CSV table of C-alpha atoms (C1' of nucleotides) in Angstrom, one decimal:
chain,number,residue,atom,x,y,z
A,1,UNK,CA,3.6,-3.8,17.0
A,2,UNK,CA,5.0,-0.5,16.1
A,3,UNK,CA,2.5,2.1,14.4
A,4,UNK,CA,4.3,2.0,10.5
A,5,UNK,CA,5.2,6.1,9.9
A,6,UNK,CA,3.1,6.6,7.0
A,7,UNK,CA,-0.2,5.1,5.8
A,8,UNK,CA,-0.3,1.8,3.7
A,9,UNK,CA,-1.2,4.3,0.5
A,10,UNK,CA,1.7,6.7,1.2
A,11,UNK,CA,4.3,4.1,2.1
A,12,UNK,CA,3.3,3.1,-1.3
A,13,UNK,CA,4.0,6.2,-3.0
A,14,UNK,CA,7.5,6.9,-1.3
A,15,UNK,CA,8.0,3.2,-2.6
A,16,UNK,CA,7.1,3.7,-5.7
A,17,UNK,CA,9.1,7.1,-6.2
A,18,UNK,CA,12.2,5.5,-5.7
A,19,UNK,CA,11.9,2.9,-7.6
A,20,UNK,CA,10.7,4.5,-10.8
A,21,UNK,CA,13.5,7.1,-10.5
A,22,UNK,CA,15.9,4.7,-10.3
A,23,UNK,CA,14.2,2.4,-12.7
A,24,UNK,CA,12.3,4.1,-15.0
A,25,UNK,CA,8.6,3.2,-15.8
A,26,UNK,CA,9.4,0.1,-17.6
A,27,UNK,CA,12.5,-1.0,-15.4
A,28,UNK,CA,10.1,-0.5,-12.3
A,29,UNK,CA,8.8,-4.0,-10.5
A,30,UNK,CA,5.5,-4.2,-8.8
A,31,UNK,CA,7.1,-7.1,-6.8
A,32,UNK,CA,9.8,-4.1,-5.7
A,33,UNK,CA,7.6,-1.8,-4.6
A,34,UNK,CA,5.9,-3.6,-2.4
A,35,UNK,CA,9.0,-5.1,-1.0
A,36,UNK,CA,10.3,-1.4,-0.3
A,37,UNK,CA,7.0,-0.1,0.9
A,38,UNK,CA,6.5,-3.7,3.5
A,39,UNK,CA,3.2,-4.4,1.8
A,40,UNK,CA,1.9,-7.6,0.2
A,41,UNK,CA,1.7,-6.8,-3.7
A,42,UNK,CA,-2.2,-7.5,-4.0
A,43,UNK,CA,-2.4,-4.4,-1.7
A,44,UNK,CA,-1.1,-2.1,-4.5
A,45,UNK,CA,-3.3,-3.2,-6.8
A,46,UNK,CA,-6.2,-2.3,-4.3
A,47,UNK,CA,-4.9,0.8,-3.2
A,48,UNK,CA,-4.1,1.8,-7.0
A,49,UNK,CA,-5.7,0.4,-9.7
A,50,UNK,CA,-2.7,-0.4,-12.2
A,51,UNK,CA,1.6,0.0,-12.0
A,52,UNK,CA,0.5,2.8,-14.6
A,53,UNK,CA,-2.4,4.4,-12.0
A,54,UNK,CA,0.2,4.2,-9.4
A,55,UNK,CA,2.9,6.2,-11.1
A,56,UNK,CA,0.4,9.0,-12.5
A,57,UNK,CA,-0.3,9.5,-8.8
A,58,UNK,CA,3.1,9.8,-7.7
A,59,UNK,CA,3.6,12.4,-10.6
A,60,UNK,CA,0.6,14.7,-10.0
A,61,UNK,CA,1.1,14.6,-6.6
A,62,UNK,CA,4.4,15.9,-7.2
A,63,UNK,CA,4.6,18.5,-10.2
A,64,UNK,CA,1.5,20.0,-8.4
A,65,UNK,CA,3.7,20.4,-5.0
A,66,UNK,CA,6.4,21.5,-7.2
A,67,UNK,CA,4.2,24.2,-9.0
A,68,UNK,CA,2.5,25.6,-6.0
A,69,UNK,CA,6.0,26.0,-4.7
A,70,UNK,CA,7.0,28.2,-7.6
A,71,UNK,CA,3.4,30.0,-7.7
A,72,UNK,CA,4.2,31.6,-4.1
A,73,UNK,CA,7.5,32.6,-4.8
A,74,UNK,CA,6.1,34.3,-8.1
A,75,UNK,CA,3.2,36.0,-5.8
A,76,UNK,CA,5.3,37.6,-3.3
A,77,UNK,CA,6.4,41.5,-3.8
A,78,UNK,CA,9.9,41.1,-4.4
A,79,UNK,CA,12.0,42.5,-7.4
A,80,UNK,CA,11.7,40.4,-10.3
A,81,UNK,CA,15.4,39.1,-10.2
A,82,UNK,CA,14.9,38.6,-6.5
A,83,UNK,CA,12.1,36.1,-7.3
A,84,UNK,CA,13.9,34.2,-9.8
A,85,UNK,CA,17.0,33.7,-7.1
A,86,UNK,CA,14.4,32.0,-5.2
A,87,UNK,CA,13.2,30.1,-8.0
A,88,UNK,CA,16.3,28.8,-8.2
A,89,UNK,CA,17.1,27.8,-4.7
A,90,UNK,CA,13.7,26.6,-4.0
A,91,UNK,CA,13.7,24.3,-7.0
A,92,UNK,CA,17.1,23.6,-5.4
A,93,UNK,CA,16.0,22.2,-2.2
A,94,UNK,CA,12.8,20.8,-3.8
A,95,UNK,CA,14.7,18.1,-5.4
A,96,UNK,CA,16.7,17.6,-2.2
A,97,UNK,CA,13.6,17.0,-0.3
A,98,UNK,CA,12.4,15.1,-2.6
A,99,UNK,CA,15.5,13.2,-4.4
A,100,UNK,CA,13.7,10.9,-6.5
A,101,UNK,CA,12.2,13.9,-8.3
A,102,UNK,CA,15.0,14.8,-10.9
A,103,UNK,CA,15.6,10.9,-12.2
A,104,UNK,CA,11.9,10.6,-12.8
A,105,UNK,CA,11.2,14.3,-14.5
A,106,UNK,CA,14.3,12.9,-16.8
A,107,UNK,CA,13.0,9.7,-17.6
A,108,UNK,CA,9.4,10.9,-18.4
A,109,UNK,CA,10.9,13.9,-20.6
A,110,UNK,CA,12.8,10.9,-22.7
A,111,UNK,CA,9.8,9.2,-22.9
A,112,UNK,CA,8.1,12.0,-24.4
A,113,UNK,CA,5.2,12.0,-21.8
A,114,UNK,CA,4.0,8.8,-22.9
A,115,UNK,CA,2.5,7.7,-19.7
A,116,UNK,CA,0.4,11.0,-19.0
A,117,UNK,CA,-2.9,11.5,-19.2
A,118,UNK,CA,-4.2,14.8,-19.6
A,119,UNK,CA,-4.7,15.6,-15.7
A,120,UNK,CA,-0.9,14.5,-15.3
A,121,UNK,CA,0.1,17.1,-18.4
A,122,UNK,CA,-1.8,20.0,-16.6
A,123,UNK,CA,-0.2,19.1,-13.4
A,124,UNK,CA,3.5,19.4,-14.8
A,125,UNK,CA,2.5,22.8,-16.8
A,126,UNK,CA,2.1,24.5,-13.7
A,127,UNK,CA,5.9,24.9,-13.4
A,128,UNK,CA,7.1,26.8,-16.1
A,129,UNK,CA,3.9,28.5,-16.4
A,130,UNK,CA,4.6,29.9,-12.9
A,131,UNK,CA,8.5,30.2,-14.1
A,132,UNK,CA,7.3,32.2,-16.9
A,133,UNK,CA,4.9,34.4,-15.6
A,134,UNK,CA,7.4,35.5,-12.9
A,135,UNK,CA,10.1,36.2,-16.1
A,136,UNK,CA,7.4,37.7,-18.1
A,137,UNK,CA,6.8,40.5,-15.2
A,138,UNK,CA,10.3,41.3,-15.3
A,139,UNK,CA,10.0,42.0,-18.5
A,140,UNK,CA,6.5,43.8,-18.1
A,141,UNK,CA,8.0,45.9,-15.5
A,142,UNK,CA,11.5,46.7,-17.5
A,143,UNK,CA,13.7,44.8,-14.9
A,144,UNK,CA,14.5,42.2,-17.2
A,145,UNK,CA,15.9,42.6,-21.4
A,146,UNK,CA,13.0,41.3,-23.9
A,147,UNK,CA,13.6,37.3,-23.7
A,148,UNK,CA,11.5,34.3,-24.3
A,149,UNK,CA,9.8,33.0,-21.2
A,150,UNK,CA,10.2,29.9,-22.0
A,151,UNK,CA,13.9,29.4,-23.2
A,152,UNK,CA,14.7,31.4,-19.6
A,153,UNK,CA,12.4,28.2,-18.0
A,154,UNK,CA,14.7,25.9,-19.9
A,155,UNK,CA,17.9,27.2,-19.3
A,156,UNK,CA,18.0,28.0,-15.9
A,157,UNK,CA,15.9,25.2,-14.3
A,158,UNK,CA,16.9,22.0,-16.4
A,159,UNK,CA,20.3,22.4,-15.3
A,160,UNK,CA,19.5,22.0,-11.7
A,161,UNK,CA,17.1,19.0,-12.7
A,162,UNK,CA,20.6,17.5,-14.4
A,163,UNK,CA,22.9,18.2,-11.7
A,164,UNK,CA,21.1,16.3,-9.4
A,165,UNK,CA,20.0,13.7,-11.8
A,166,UNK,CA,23.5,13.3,-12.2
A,167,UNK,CA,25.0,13.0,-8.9
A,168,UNK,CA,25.8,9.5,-9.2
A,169,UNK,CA,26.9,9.3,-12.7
A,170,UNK,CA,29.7,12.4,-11.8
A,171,UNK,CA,30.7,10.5,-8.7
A,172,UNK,CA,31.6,7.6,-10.9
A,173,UNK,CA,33.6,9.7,-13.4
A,174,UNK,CA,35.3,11.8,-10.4
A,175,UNK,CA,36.7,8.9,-9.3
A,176,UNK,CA,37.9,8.3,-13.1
A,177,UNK,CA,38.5,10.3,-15.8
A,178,UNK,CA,37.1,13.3,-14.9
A,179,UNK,CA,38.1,14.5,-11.5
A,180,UNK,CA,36.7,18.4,-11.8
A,181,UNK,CA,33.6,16.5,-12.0
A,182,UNK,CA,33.6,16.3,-7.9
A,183,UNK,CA,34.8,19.5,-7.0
A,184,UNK,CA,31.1,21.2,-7.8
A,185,UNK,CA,29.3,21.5,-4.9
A,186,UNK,CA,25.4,22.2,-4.7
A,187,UNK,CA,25.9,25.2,-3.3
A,188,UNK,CA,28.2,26.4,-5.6
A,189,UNK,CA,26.3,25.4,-8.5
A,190,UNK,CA,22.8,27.4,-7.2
A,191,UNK,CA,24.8,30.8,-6.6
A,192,UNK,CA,26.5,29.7,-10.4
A,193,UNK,CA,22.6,29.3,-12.0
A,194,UNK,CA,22.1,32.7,-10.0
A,195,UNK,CA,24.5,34.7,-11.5
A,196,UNK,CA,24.1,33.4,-14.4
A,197,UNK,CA,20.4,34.1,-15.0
A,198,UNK,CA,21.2,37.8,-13.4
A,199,UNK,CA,23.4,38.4,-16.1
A,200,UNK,CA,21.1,36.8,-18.8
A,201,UNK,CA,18.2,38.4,-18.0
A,202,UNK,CA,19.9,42.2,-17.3
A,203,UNK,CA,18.6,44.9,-19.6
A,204,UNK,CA,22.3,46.5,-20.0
A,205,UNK,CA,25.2,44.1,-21.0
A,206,UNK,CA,28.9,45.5,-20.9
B,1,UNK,CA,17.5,-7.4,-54.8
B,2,UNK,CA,18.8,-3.9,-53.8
B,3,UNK,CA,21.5,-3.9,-51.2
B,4,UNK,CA,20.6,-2.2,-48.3
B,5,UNK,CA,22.6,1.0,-48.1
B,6,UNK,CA,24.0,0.1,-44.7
B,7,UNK,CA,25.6,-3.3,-43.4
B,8,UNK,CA,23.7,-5.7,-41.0
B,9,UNK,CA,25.7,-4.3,-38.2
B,10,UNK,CA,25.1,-0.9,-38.6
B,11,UNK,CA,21.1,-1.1,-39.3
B,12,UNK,CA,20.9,-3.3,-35.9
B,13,UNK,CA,23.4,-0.4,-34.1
B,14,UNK,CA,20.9,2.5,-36.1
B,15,UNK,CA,17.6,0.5,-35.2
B,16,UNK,CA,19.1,0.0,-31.5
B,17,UNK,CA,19.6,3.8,-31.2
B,18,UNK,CA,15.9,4.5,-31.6
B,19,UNK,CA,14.4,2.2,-29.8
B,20,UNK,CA,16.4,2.5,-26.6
B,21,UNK,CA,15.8,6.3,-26.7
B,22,UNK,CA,12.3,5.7,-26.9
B,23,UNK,CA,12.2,3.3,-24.6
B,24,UNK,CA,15.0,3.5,-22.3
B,25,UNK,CA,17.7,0.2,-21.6
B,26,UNK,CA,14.6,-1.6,-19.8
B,27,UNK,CA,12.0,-0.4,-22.6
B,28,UNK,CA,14.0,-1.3,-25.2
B,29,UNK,CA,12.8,-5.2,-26.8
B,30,UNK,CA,15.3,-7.0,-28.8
B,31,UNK,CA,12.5,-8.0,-30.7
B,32,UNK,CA,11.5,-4.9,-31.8
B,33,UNK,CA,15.0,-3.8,-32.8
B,34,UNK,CA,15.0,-6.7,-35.1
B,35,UNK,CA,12.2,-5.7,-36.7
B,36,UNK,CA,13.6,-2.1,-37.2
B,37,UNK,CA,16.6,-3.3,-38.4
B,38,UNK,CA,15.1,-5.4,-40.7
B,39,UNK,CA,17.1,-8.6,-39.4
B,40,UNK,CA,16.7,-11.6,-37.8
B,41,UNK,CA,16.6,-11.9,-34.0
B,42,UNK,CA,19.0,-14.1,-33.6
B,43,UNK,CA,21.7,-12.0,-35.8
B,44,UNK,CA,21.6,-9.3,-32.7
B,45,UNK,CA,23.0,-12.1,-30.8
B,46,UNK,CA,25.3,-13.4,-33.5
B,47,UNK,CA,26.6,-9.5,-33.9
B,48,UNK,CA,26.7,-8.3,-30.7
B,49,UNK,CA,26.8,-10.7,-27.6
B,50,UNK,CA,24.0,-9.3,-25.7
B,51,UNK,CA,21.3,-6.5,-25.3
B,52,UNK,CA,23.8,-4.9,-22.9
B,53,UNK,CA,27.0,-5.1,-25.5
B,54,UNK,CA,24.8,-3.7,-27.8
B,55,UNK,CA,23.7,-0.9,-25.9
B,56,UNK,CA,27.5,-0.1,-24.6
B,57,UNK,CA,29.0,-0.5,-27.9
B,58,UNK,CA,26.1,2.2,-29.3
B,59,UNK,CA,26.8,4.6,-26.6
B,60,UNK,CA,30.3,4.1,-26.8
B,61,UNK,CA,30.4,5.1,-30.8
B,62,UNK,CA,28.3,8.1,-30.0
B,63,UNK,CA,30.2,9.6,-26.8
B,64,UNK,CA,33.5,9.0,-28.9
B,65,UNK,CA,32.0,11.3,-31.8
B,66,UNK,CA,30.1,14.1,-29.8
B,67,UNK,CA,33.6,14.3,-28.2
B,68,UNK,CA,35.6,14.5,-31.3
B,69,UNK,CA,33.6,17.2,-32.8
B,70,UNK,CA,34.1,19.3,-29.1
B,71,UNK,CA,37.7,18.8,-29.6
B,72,UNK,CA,38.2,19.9,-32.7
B,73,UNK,CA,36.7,23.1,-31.9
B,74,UNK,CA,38.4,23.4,-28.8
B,75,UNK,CA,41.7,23.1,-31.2
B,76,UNK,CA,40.4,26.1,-33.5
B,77,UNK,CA,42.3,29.4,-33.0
B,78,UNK,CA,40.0,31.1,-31.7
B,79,UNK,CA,38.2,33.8,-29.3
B,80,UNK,CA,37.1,31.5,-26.4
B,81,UNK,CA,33.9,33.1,-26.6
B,82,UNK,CA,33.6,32.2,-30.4
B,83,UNK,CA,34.7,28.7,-29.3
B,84,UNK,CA,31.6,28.7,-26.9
B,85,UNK,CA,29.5,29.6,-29.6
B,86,UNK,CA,30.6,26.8,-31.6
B,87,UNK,CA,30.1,24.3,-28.9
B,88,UNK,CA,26.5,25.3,-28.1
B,89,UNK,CA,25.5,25.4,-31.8
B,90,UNK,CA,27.8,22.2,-32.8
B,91,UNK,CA,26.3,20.2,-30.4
B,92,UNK,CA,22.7,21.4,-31.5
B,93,UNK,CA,23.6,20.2,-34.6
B,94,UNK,CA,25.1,16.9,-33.2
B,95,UNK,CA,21.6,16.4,-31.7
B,96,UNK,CA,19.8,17.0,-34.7
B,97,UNK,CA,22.0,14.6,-37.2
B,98,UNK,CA,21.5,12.3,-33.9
B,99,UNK,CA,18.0,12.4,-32.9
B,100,UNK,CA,18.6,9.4,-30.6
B,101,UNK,CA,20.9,11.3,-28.3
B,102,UNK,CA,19.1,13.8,-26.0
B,103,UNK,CA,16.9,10.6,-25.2
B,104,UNK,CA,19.9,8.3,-24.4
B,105,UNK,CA,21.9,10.9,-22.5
B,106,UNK,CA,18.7,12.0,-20.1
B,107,UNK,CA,17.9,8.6,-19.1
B,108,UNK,CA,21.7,7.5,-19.0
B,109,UNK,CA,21.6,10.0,-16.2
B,110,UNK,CA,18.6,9.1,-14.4
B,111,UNK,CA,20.0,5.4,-14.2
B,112,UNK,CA,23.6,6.8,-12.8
B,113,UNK,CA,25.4,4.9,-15.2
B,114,UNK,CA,24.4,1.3,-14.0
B,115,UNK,CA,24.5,0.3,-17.8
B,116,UNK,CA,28.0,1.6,-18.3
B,117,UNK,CA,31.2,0.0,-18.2
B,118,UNK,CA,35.0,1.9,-17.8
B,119,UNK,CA,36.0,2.3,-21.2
B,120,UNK,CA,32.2,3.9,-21.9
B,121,UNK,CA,32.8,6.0,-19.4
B,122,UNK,CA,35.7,7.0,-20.7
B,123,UNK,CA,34.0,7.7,-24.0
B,124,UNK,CA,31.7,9.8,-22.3
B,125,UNK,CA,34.4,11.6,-20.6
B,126,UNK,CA,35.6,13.3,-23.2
B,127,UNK,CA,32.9,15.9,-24.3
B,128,UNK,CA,32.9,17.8,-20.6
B,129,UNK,CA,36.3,17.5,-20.8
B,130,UNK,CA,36.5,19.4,-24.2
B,131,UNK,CA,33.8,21.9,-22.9
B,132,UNK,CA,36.1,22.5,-19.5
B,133,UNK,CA,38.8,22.4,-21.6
B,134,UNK,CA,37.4,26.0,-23.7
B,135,UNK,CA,36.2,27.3,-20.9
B,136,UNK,CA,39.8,26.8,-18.6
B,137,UNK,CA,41.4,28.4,-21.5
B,138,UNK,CA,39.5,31.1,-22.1
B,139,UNK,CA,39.8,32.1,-18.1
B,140,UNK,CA,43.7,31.4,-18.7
B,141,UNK,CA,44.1,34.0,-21.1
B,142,UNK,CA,41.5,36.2,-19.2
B,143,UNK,CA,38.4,36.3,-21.7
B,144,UNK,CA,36.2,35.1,-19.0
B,145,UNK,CA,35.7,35.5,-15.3
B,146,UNK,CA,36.9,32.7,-12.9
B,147,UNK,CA,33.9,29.8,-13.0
B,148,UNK,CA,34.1,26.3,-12.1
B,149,UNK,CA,34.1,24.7,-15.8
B,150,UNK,CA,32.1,22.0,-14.8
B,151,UNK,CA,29.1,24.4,-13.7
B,152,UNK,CA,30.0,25.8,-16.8
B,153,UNK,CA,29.4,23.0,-18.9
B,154,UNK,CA,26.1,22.1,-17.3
B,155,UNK,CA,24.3,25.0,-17.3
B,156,UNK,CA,25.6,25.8,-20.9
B,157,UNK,CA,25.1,21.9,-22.7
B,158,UNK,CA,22.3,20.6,-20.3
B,159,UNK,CA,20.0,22.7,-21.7
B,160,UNK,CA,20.4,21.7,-25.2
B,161,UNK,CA,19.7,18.2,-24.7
B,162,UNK,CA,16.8,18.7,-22.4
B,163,UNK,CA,15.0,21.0,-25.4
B,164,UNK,CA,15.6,18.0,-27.8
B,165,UNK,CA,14.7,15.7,-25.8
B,166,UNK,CA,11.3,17.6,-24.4
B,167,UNK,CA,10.2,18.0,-28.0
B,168,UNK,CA,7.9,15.9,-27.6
B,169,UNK,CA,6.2,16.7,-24.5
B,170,UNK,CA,6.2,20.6,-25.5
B,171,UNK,CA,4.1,19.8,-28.4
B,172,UNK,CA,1.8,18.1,-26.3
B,173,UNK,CA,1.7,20.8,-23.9
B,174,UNK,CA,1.6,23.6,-27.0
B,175,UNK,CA,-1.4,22.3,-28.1
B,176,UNK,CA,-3.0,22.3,-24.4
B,177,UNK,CA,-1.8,24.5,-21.3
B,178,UNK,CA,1.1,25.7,-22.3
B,179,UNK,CA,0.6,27.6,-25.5
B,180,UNK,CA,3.9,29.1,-25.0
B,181,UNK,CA,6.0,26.6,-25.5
B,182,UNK,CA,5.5,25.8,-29.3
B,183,UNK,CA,6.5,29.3,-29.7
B,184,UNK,CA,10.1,28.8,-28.7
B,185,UNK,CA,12.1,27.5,-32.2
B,186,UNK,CA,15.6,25.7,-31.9
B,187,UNK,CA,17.4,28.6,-33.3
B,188,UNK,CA,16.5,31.0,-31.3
B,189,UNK,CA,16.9,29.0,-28.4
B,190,UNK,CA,20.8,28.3,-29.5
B,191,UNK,CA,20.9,32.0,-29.8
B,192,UNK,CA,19.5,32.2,-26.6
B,193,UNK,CA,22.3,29.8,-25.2
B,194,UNK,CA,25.0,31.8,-27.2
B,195,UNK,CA,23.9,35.5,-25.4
B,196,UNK,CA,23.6,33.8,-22.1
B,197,UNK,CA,26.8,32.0,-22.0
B,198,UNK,CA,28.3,35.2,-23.4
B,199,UNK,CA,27.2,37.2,-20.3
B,200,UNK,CA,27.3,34.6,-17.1
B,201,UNK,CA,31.3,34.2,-18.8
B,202,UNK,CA,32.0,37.8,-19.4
B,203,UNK,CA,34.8,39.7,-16.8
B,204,UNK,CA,32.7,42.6,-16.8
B,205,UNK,CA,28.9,43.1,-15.7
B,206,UNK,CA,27.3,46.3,-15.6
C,1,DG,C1',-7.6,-4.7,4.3
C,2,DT,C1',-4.3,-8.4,3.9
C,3,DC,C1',-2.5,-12.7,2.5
C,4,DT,C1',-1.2,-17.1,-0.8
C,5,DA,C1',-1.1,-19.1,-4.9
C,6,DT,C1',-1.2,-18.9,-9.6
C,7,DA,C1',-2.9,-17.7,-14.4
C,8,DC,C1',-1.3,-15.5,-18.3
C,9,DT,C1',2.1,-13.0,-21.0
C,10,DT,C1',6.3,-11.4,-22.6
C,11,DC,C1',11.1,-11.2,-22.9
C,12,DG,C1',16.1,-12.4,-23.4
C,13,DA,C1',18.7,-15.8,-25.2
C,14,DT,C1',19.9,-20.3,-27.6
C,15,DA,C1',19.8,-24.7,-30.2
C,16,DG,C1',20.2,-26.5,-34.5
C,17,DA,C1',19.0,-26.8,-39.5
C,18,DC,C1',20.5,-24.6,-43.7
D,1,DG,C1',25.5,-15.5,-42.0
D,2,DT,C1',20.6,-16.4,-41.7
D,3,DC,C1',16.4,-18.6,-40.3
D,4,DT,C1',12.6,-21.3,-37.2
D,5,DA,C1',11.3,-22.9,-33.0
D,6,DT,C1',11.5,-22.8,-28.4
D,7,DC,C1',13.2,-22.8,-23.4
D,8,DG,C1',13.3,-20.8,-19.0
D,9,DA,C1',13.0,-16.7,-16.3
D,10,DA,C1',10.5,-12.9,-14.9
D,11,DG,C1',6.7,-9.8,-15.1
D,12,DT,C1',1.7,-7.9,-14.4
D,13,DA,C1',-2.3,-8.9,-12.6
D,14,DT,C1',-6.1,-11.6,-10.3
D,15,DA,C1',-8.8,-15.1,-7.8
D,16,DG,C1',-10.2,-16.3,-3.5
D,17,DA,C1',-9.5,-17.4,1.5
D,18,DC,C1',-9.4,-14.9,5.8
DNA sequence: GTCTATACTTCGATAGAC
DNA sequence: GTCTATCGAAGTATAGAC
């Protein structure tokens, strides 16, 4: 019998992050996960202690990779606008790595954060505070205009979040009434959230 | 006995909008929109044929108005830049006369539309097709550089319903490790919107 | 660690009287 | 149009054998 890939825990996990971002916390099934991950259910209540311990996990785990991602892009000694391309394009191919990301950080937003507990909250913080403090030394250093840290976080990482999140919602209308709707490639959109935040954050403006 | 001041239908289609942004489409207890509405049970059913009518005919109603409004200002002759401004602070204001709408939107997305039939779609067609619809004229008559109006949209609207929506959650993270992010008040984040969309759309950059 | 079987609860939806 | 009562399905969680 073949060796499974990942642990009985981790299966779990990758189980349970696809399901809850398509789902949502509520929409979830305990009987599903453990069909996706190929373990009896009684095993994820072992391994975890609830369905709400279980996706608490999966979420710190996550917004903790996510944030230590952005805190070495904001450490290295590149010119500020430089470090925010790469804030872009790595949160970029963050949620492509890791696809279920975007559905869940939607959901959870909606929800209003409802099923975090304090260590989860902290977790999540660590991205725009590592977001901001990479805009904020722009600003320090006079390579970026006077803006507010966290309105830059907002409107230059939530569209990526949405763009992804939305992938299979603008397939359905591109095959509809919105045909533009497909012609966006990732690509296209990155370089598009580049510019744009160049030209947002620039000290002189035409 | 005072009448209420809206019909049966209406407080069930106002109770529904609250509860399934809170909750989400598999949160959301017909139960518990009864009890909001102030109605029987059984008259959801008797209205509406099912939770899932309900929900379309709600979303439908709402896409059809956000839409409306874009249109009307896409109709105004005006600037196109003007018009952008007017679309970022219109639907602000859609979002704060409709506090149910940044919830439904986000995790409309994150399902990819499963809840949706055609002619909802449709509905929901029509405010990116308003917003392209500015932003294709406005490169027409060569206010604003060539962008893909789609990438446009998202990176101009998306943000405005994620800050609704995260209103919440940012208070929760204000008052622990994000300090920052009470700081940030809706106005001057629609400002912030404004400036930004004027300068990633402007021909010229210094 | 892993399974089967099941207790307990809640939900969507309806029947049927008024 | 409005109510009470309830059915049947589905869900989380656990007990207990191996």
């Amino acid at each position: 019998m073949p060796r499974p890939a990942l642990a009985s825990p981790d299966r779990i996990l990758a189980a349970a992050a696809a399901e809850f971002a398509e789902r949502g916390y509520a929409g979830a099934r305990v009987d599903r996960i453990a069909k996706r991950a190929r373990v009896n259910k009684a095993m994820i209540y072992y391994h975890f202690r609830s369905k709400q311990e279980l996706y608490r996990t999966l979420l710190r785990q996550t917004f903790t990779h996510a944030g230590e991602q952005l805190q070495a892009i904001a450490a290295l000694d590149l010119p500020a606008g430089d470090q925010v391309d790469l804030a872009i394009s790595g949160l970029a191919s963050f949620v492509r790595k890791h696809a279920f990301f975007p559905g869940i950080m939607l959901r959870e937003i909606a929800e209003g954060g409802v099923h975090l507990d304090s260590r989860t909250l902290a977790a999540l913080s660590t991205v725009p505070r590592a977001f901001s403090a990479i805009i904020e030394n722009g600003i320090a250093q006079k390579q970026f205009r006077p803006v507010h840290p966290f309105a830059a976080y907002l409107s230059t990482l939530a569209p990526i979040v949405m763009y992804h999140a939305a992938g299979p919602i603008r397939r359905e209308l591109a095959s509809g009434p919105l045909a533009a709707a497909s012609t966006l490639q990732s690509d296209a959109f990155v370089q598009h959230l580049q510019q744009t935040a160049r030209r947002a954050l620039a000290r002189t403006h035409s």
